Coordinates of C-alpha atoms and ligand atoms in Angstrom, one line a residue:
X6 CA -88.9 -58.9 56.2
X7 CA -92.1 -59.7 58.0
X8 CA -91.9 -61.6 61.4
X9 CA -92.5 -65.6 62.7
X10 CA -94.6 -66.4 65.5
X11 CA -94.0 -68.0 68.6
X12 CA -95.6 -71.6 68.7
X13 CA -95.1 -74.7 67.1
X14 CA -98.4 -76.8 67.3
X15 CA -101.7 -76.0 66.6
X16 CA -103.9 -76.3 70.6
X17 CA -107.5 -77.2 72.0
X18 CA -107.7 -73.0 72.5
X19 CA -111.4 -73.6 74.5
X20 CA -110.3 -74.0 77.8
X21 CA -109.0 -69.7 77.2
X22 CA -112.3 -69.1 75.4
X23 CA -114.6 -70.0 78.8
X24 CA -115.5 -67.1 81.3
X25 CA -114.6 -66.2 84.3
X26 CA -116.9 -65.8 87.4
X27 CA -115.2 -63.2 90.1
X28 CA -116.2 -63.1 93.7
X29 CA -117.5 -61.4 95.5
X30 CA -118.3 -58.5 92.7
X31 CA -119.9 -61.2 90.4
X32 CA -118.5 -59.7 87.4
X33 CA -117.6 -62.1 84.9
X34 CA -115.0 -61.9 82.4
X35 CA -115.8 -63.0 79.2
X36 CA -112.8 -65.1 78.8
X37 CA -109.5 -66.2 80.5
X38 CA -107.4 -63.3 78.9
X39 CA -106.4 -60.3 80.4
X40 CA -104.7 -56.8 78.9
X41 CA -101.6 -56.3 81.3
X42 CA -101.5 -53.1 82.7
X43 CA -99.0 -50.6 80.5
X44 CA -98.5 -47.2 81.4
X45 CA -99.1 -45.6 78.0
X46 CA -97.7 -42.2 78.3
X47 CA -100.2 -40.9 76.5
X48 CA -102.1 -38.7 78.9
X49 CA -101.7 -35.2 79.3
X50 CA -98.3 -33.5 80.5
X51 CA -97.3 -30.0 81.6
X52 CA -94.0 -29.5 83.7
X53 CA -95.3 -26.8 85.7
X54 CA -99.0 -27.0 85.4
X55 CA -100.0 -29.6 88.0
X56 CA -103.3 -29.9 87.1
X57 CA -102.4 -30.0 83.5
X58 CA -100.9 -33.2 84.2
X59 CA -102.4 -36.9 83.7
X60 CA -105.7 -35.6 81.8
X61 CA -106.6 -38.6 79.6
X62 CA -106.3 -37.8 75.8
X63 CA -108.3 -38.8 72.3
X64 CA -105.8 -41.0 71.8
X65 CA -106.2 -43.0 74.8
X66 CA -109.6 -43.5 74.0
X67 CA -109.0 -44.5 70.6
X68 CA -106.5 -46.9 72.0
X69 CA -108.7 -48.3 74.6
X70 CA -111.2 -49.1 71.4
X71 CA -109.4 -50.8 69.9
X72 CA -108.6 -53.4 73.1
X73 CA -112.6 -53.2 73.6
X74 CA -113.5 -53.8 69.9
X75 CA -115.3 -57.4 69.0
X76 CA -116.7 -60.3 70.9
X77 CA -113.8 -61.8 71.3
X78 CA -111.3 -58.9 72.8
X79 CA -109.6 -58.9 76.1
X80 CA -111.8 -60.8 79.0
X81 CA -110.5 -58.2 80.9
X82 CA -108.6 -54.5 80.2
X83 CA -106.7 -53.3 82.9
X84 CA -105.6 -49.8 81.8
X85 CA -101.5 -48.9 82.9
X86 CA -100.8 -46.9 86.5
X87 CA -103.1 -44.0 87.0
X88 CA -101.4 -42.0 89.5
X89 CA -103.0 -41.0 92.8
X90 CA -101.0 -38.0 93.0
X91 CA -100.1 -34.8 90.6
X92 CA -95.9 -34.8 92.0
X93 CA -95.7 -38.6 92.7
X94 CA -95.9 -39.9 89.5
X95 CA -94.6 -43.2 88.2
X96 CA -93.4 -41.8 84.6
X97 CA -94.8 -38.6 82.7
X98 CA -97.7 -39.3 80.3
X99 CA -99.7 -41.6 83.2
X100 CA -103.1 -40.5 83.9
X101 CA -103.5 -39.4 87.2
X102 CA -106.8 -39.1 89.6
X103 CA -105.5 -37.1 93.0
X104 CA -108.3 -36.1 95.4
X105 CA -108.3 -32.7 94.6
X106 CA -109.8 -34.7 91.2
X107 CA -113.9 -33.7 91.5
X108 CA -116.1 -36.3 89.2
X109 CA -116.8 -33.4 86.7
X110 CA -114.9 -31.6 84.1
X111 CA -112.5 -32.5 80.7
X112 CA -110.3 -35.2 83.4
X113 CA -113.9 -36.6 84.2
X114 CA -115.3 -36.7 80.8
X115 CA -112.4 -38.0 79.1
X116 CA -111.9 -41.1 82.0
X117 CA -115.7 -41.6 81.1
X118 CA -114.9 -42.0 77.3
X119 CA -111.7 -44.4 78.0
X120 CA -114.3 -46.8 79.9
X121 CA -117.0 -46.9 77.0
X122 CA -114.5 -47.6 74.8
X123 CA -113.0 -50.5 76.3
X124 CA -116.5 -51.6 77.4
X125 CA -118.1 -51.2 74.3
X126 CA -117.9 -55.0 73.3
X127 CA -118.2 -56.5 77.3
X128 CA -114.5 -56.7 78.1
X129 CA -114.5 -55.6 81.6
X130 CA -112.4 -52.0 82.1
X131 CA -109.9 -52.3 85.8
X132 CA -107.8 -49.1 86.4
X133 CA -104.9 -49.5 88.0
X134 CA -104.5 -47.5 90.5
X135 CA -100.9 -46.6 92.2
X136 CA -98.4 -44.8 93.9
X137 CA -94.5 -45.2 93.0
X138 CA -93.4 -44.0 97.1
X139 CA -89.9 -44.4 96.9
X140 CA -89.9 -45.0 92.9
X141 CA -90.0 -41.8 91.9
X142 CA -87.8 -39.5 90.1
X143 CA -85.8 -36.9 91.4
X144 CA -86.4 -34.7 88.7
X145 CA -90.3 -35.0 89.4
X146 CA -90.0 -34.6 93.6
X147 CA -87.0 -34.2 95.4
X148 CA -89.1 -35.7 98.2
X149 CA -90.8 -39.4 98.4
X150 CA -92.7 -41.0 100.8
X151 CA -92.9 -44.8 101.7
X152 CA -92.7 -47.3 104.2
X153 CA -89.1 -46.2 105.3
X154 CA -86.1 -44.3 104.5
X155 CA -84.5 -46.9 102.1
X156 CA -82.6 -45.3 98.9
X157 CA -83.6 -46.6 95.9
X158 CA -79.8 -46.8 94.3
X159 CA -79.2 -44.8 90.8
X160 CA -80.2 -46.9 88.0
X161 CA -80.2 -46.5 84.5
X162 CA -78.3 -42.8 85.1
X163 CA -81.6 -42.2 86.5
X164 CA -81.8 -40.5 89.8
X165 CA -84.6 -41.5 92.3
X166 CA -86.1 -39.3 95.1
X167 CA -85.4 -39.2 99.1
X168 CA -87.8 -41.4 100.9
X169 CA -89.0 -40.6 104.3
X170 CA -91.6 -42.9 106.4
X171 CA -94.8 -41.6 106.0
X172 CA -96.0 -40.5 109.0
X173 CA -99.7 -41.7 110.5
X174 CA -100.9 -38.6 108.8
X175 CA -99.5 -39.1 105.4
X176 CA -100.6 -42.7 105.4
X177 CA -104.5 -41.3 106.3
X178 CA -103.8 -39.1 102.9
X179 CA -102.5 -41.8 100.6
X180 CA -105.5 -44.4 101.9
X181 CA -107.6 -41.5 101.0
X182 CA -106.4 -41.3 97.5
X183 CA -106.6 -44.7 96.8
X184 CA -110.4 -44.8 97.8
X185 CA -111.0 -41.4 96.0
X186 CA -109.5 -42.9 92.8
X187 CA -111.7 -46.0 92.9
X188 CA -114.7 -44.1 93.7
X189 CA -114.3 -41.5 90.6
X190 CA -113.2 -44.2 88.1
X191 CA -116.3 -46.0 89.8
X192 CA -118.4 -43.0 88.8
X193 CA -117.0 -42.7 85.2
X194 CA -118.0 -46.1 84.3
X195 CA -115.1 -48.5 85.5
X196 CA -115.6 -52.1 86.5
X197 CA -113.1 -52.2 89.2
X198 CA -109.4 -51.1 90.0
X199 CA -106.1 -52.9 90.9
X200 CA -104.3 -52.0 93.4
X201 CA -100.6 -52.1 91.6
X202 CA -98.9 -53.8 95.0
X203 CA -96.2 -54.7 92.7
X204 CA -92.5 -53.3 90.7
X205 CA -91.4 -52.1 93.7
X206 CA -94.0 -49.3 94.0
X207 CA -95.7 -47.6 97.5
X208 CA -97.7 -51.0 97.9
X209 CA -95.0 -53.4 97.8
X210 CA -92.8 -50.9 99.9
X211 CA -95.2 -51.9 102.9
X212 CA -95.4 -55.5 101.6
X213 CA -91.6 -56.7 101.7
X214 CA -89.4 -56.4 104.3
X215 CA -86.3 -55.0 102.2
X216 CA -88.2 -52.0 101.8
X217 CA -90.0 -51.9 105.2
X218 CA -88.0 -51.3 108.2
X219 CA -91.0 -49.9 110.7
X220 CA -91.5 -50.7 114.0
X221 CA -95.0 -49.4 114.6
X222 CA -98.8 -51.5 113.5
X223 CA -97.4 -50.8 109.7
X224 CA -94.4 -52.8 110.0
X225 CA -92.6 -56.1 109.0
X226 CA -93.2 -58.2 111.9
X227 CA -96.0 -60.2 110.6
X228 CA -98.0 -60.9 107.4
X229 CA -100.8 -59.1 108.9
X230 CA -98.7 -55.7 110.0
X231 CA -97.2 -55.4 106.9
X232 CA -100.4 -55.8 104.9
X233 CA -101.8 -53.4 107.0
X234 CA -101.3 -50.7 104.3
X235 CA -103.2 -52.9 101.9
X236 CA -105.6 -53.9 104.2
X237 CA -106.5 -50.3 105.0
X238 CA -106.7 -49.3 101.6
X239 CA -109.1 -52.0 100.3
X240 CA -111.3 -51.1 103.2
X241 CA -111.7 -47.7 102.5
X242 CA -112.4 -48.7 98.9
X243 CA -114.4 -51.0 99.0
X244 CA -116.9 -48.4 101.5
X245 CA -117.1 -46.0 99.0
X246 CA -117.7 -48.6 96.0
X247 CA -120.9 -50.7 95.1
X248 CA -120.4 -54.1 96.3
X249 CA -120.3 -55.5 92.1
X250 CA -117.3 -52.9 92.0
X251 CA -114.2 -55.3 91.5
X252 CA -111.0 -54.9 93.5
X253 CA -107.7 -56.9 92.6
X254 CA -103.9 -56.7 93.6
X255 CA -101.3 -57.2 91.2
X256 CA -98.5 -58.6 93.3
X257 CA -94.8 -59.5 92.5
X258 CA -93.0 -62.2 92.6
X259 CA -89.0 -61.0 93.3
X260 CA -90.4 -59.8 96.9
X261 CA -91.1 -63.4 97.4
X262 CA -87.8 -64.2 97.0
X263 CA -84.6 -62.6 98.2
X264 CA -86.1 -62.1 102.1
X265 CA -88.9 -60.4 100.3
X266 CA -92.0 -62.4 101.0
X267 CA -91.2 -66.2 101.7
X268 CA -93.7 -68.4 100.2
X269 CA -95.5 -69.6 103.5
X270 CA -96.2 -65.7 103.6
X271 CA -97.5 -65.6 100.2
X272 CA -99.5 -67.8 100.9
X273 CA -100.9 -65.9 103.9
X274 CA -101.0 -63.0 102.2
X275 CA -103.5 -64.6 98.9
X276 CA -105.4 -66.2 101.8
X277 CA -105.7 -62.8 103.8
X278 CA -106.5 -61.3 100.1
X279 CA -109.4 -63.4 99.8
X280 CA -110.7 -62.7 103.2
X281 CA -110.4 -58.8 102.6
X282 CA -112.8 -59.7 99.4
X283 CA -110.4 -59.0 96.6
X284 CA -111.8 -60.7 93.1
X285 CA -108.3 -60.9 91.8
X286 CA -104.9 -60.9 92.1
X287 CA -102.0 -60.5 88.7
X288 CA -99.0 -62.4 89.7
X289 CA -96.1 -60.4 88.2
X290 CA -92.4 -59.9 88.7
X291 CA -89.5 -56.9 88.7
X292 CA -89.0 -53.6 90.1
X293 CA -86.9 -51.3 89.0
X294 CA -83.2 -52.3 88.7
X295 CA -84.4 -55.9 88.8
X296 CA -87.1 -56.3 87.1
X297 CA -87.2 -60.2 86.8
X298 CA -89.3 -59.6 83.1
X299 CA -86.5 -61.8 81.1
X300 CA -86.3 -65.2 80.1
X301 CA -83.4 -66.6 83.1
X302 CA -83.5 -69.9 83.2
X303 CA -84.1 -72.8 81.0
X304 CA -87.2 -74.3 82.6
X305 CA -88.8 -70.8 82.9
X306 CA -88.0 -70.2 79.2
X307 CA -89.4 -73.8 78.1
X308 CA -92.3 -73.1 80.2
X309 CA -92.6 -69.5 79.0
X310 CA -94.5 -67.9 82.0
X311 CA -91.4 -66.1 84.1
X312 CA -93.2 -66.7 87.1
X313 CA -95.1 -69.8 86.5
X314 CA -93.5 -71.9 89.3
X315 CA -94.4 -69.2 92.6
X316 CA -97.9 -68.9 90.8
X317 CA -98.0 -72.5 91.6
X318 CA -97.1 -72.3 95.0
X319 CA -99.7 -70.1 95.9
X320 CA -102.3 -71.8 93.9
X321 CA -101.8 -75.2 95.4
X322 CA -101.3 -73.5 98.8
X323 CA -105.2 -71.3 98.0
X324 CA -106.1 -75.3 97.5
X325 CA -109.3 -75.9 94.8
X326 CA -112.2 -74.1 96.7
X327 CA -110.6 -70.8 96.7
X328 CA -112.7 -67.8 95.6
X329 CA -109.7 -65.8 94.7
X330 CA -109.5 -65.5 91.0
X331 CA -105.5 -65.8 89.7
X332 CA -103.9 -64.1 86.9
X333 CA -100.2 -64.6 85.5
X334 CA -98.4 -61.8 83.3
X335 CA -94.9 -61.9 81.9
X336 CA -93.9 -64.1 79.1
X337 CA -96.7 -65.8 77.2
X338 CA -96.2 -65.9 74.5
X339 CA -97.9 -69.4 72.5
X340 CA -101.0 -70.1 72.7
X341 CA -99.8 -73.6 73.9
X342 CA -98.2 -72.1 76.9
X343 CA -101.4 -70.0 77.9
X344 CA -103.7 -73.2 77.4
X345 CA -101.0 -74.8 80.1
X346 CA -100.8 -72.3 82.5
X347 CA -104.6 -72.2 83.1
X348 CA -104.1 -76.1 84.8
X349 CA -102.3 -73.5 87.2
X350 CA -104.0 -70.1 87.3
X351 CA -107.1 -69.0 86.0
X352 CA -106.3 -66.4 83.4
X353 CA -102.9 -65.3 81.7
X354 CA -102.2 -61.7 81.7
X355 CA -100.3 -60.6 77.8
X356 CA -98.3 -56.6 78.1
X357 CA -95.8 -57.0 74.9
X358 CA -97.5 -58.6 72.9
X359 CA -100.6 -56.8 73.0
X360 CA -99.0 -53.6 72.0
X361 CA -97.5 -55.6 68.8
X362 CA -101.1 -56.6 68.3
X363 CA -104.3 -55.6 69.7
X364 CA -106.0 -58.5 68.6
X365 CA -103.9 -60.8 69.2
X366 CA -106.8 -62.5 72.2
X367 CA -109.1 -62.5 69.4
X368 CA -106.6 -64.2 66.8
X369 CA -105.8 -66.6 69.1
X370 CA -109.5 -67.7 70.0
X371 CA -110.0 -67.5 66.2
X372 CA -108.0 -69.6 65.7
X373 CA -106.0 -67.7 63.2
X374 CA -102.9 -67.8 65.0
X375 CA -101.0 -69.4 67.5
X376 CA -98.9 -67.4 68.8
X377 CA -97.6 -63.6 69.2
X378 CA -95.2 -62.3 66.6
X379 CA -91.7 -63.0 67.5
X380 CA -89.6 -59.5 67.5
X381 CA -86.0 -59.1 66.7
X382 CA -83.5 -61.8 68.6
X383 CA -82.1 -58.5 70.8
X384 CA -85.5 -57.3 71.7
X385 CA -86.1 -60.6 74.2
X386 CA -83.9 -59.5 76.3
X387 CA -83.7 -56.0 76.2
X388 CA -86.1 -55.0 78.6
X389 CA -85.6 -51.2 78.1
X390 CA -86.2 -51.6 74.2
X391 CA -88.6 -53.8 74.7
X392 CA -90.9 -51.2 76.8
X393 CA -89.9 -48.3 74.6
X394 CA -91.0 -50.2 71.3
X395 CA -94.3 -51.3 73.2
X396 CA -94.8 -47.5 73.9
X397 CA -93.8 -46.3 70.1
X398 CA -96.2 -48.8 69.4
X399 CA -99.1 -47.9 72.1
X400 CA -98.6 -44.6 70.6
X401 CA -99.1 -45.5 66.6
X402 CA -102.7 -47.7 67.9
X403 CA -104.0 -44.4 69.4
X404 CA -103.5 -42.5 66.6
X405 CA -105.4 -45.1 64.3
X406 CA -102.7 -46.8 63.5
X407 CA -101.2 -49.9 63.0
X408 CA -97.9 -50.7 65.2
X409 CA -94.8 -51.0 63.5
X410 CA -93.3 -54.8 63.2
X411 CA -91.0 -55.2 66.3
X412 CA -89.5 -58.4 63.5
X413 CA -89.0 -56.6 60.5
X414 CA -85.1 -55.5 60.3
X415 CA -85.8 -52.3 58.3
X416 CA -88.4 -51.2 60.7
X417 CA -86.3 -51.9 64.0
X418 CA -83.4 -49.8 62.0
X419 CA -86.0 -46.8 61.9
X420 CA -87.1 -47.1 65.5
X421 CA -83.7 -47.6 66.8
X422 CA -82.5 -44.1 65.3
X423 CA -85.5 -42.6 66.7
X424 CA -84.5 -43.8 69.9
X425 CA -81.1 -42.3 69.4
X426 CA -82.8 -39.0 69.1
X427 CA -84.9 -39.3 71.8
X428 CA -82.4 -40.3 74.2
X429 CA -80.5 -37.2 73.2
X430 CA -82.9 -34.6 73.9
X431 CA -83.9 -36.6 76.8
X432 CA -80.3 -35.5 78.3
X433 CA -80.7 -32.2 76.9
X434 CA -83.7 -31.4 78.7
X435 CA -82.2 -32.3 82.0
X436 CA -84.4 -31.1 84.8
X437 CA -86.5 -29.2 82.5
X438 CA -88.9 -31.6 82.5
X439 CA -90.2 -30.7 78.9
X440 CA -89.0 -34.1 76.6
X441 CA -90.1 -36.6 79.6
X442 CA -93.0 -38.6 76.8
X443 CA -92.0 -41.6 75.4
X444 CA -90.5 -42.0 72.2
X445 CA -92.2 -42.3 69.0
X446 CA -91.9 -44.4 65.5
X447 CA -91.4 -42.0 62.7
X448 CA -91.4 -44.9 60.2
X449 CA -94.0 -45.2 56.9
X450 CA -97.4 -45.9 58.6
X451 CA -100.2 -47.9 58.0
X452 CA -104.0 -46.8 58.8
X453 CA -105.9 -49.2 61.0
X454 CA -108.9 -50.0 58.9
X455 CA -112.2 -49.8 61.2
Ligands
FMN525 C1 -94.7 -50.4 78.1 C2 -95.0 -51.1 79.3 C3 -95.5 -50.4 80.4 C4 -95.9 -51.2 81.6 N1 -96.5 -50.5 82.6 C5 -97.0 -51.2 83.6 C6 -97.9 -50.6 84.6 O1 -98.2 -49.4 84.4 N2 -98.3 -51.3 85.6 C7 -98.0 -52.7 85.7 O2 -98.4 -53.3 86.7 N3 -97.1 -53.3 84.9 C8 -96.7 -52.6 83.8 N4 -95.9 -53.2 82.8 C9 -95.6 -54.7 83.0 C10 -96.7 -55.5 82.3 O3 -98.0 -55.4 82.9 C11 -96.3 -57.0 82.3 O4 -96.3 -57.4 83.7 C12 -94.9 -57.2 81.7 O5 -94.8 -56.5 80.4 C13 -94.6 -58.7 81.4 O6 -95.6 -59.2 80.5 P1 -95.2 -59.5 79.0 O7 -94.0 -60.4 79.0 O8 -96.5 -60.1 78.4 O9 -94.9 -58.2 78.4 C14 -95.6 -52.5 81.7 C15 -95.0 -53.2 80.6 C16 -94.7 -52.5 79.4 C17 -94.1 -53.2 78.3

């Protein structure tokens, strides 16, 4: 059986439909929606061949089309983690852009194609660009760099690397990365690139203090030392970019709780943002092992945004006259909601959803629907499923296909064996490092008609 939607009333949809202006790039996005960032595993993967790793595929193109396709697609396309380095790698499958990474070549070529795709109807293409520091598996690097020498604990039987501070050298090597990315994704036709800041990766390992223990310029004393990382990075970027180039954070919300961030330090940190001449910044929650991206409490679940009420604090605390553009991802899921949030932010952010269906922004400012299809009860909370059907699903779109129905019973049956499988061979391949992609719908398929 086919699946419901979320949303009960039909809504004014305009106030989603208007554009954004960005400053100080000028860009504008076309309207207030934004593709979340999802790491698509669908880039090129060798276990030994370094530079046979993160080379974007056909199918990435095809799937970034799709997003791109129409006048009313995604306002903005922010593309899942591209690595900044070949051994520190977020999950197998990212595309990755490492220094050693000249602007010529099949890598080139093919990050060239995944722009004009997405581009192709004036959605505007951001990369997200990252490191995973002390996120990072075992099984890829024994060894991790990051703010300090804090474990992150065994989760999910899955075993994470040693981190070590990085040294004054080290950090001069990652900066460099993060400026060489932007400037090559620059070159093959991006927009701009987001510094992913949040989940728990490098970026927010500088940012909170549960992950920062330094004592030197880097360190947690102040907003401004441990921004410093940040700081540095959007400087270097931002001298080897054209100044219409646009350069956004995605931040998170759990290390503004928990001794993280406090919010009077948010607050700093949006307003120190701003005056470093980011365009944008994605409020988000989770990292790994608390990842924040289920519905907890009542009010956040009538509200649907998870992180709708810290969005507000900044927002009010940025005051009316702010220049820093705010996105919200996690949750949205009725139209109604989105049309709500923007009296708080200025654009929602949709991952899920937009896997279940591409056009989903476009549906919506059609009219045609108003809301995303409701999956099976389990999936809502089932964060793991949840990201493995989006991938299944990421997987079917870039093979010109449509994605399976995450709310039809039979077809949750199918993908749920598949993941059996997978998970299997997962644990047979150990170390190996062969089976690391993510798992795939063998269910009846249905061509996407162009
Ligand atoms: C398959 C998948 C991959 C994701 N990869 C990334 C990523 O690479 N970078 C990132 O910032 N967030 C990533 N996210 C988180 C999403 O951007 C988004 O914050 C989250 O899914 C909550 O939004 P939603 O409720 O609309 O799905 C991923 C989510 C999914 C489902």
């Amino acid at each position: 059986m086919a699946s419901q939607r979320y949303g009960t009333t039909d809504v004014d949809i305009s106030s989603l439909a208007q554009p954004l202006q960005f400053h100080p790039s000028g860009q504008i996005a076309k309207n207030r929606f934004m593709k979340a960032p999802m790491g698509e595993g669908l880039a090129s993967w060798s276990p030994t061949d370094l530079q046979q790793r993160g080379v974007p595929t056909d199918e990435l193109v095809e799937l970034y089309r799709r997003w791109g396709k129409g006048q009313n697609s995604w306002g903005l396309i922010v593309t899942g983690n591209v690595e900044t380095d070949f051994r520190s790698i977020s999950a197998a499958g990212d595309m990755i852009v490492t220094p050693e990474c000249e602007p010529i070549g099949e890598r080139f070529e093919m990050f060239k194609k995944i722009a004009a795709a997405g581009k192709a109807d004036g959605s505007l293409m951001i990369a997200q660009i990252t490191h995973p520091g002390r996120q990072l598996q075992y099984r890829y690097n024994p060894v991790a760099v990051s703010a300090s020498d804090v474990q992150l604990d065994k989760g999910n039987g899955v075993e994470y690397a040693t981190p070590h501070p990085a040294t004054e050298e080290e950090i001069a090597r990652l900066i460099a990365g993060f400026a060489h990315a932007a400037a090559y994704l620059e070159k093959a036709g991006f927009d701009g690139v987001e510094l992913h800041a949040a989940h728990g990766y490098l970026l927010s390992q500088f940012l909170s203090r549960l992950t920062n223990k330094r004592t030197d310029a880097y360190g947690p004393q102040t907003m401004e030392s441990r921004l410093r990382f940040v700081s540095e990075v959007a400087r270097a970027i931002k001298a080897r970019v054209r100044p219409g180039f646009v350069v956004a954070a995605k931040l998170n919300s759990v290390e503004f709780q928990d001794g993280g961030v406090t919010p009077r330090e948010a607050r700093e940190l949006c307003q120190a943002l701003e005056a470093l001449g980011f365009d944008f910044v994605e409020l988000s929650g989770g990292m790994a092992g608390q990842s924040g991206m289920h519905w907890e409490k009542e009010s956040t679940r009538r509200r649907e945004a998870f992180f709708l009420e810290w969005a507000e604090t900044i927002t009010k605390a940025l005051g009316p006259d702010t220049k820093l553009r705010v996105y919200l991802s996690g949750g949205f899921r009725s139209a109604e909601a989105m049309v709500r949030s923007l009296d708080t932010v200025d654009g929602v952010g949709i991952g899920r959803p937009a896997t279940a269906e591409p056009e989903l922004c476009r549906d919506i400012l059609h009219g045609r629907v108003i809301g995303a299809r409701k999956p099976m009860r389990p999936l809502e909370n089932d964060l793991s499923l949840g990201l493995a059907v989006s991938q299944a699903q990421l997987a079917q779109i870039g093979s010109g296909k449509e994605p399976f129905d995450a709310g039809d019973e039979a077809a949750m049956e199918i993908f749920q064996a598949d993941m059996t499988i997978w998970q299997q061979r997962v644990v047979e391949d150990g170390d190996k490092l062969e089976f690391v992609l993510p798992p795939r719908y063998s269910g009846p398929h249905r061509h996407y008609r162009r």
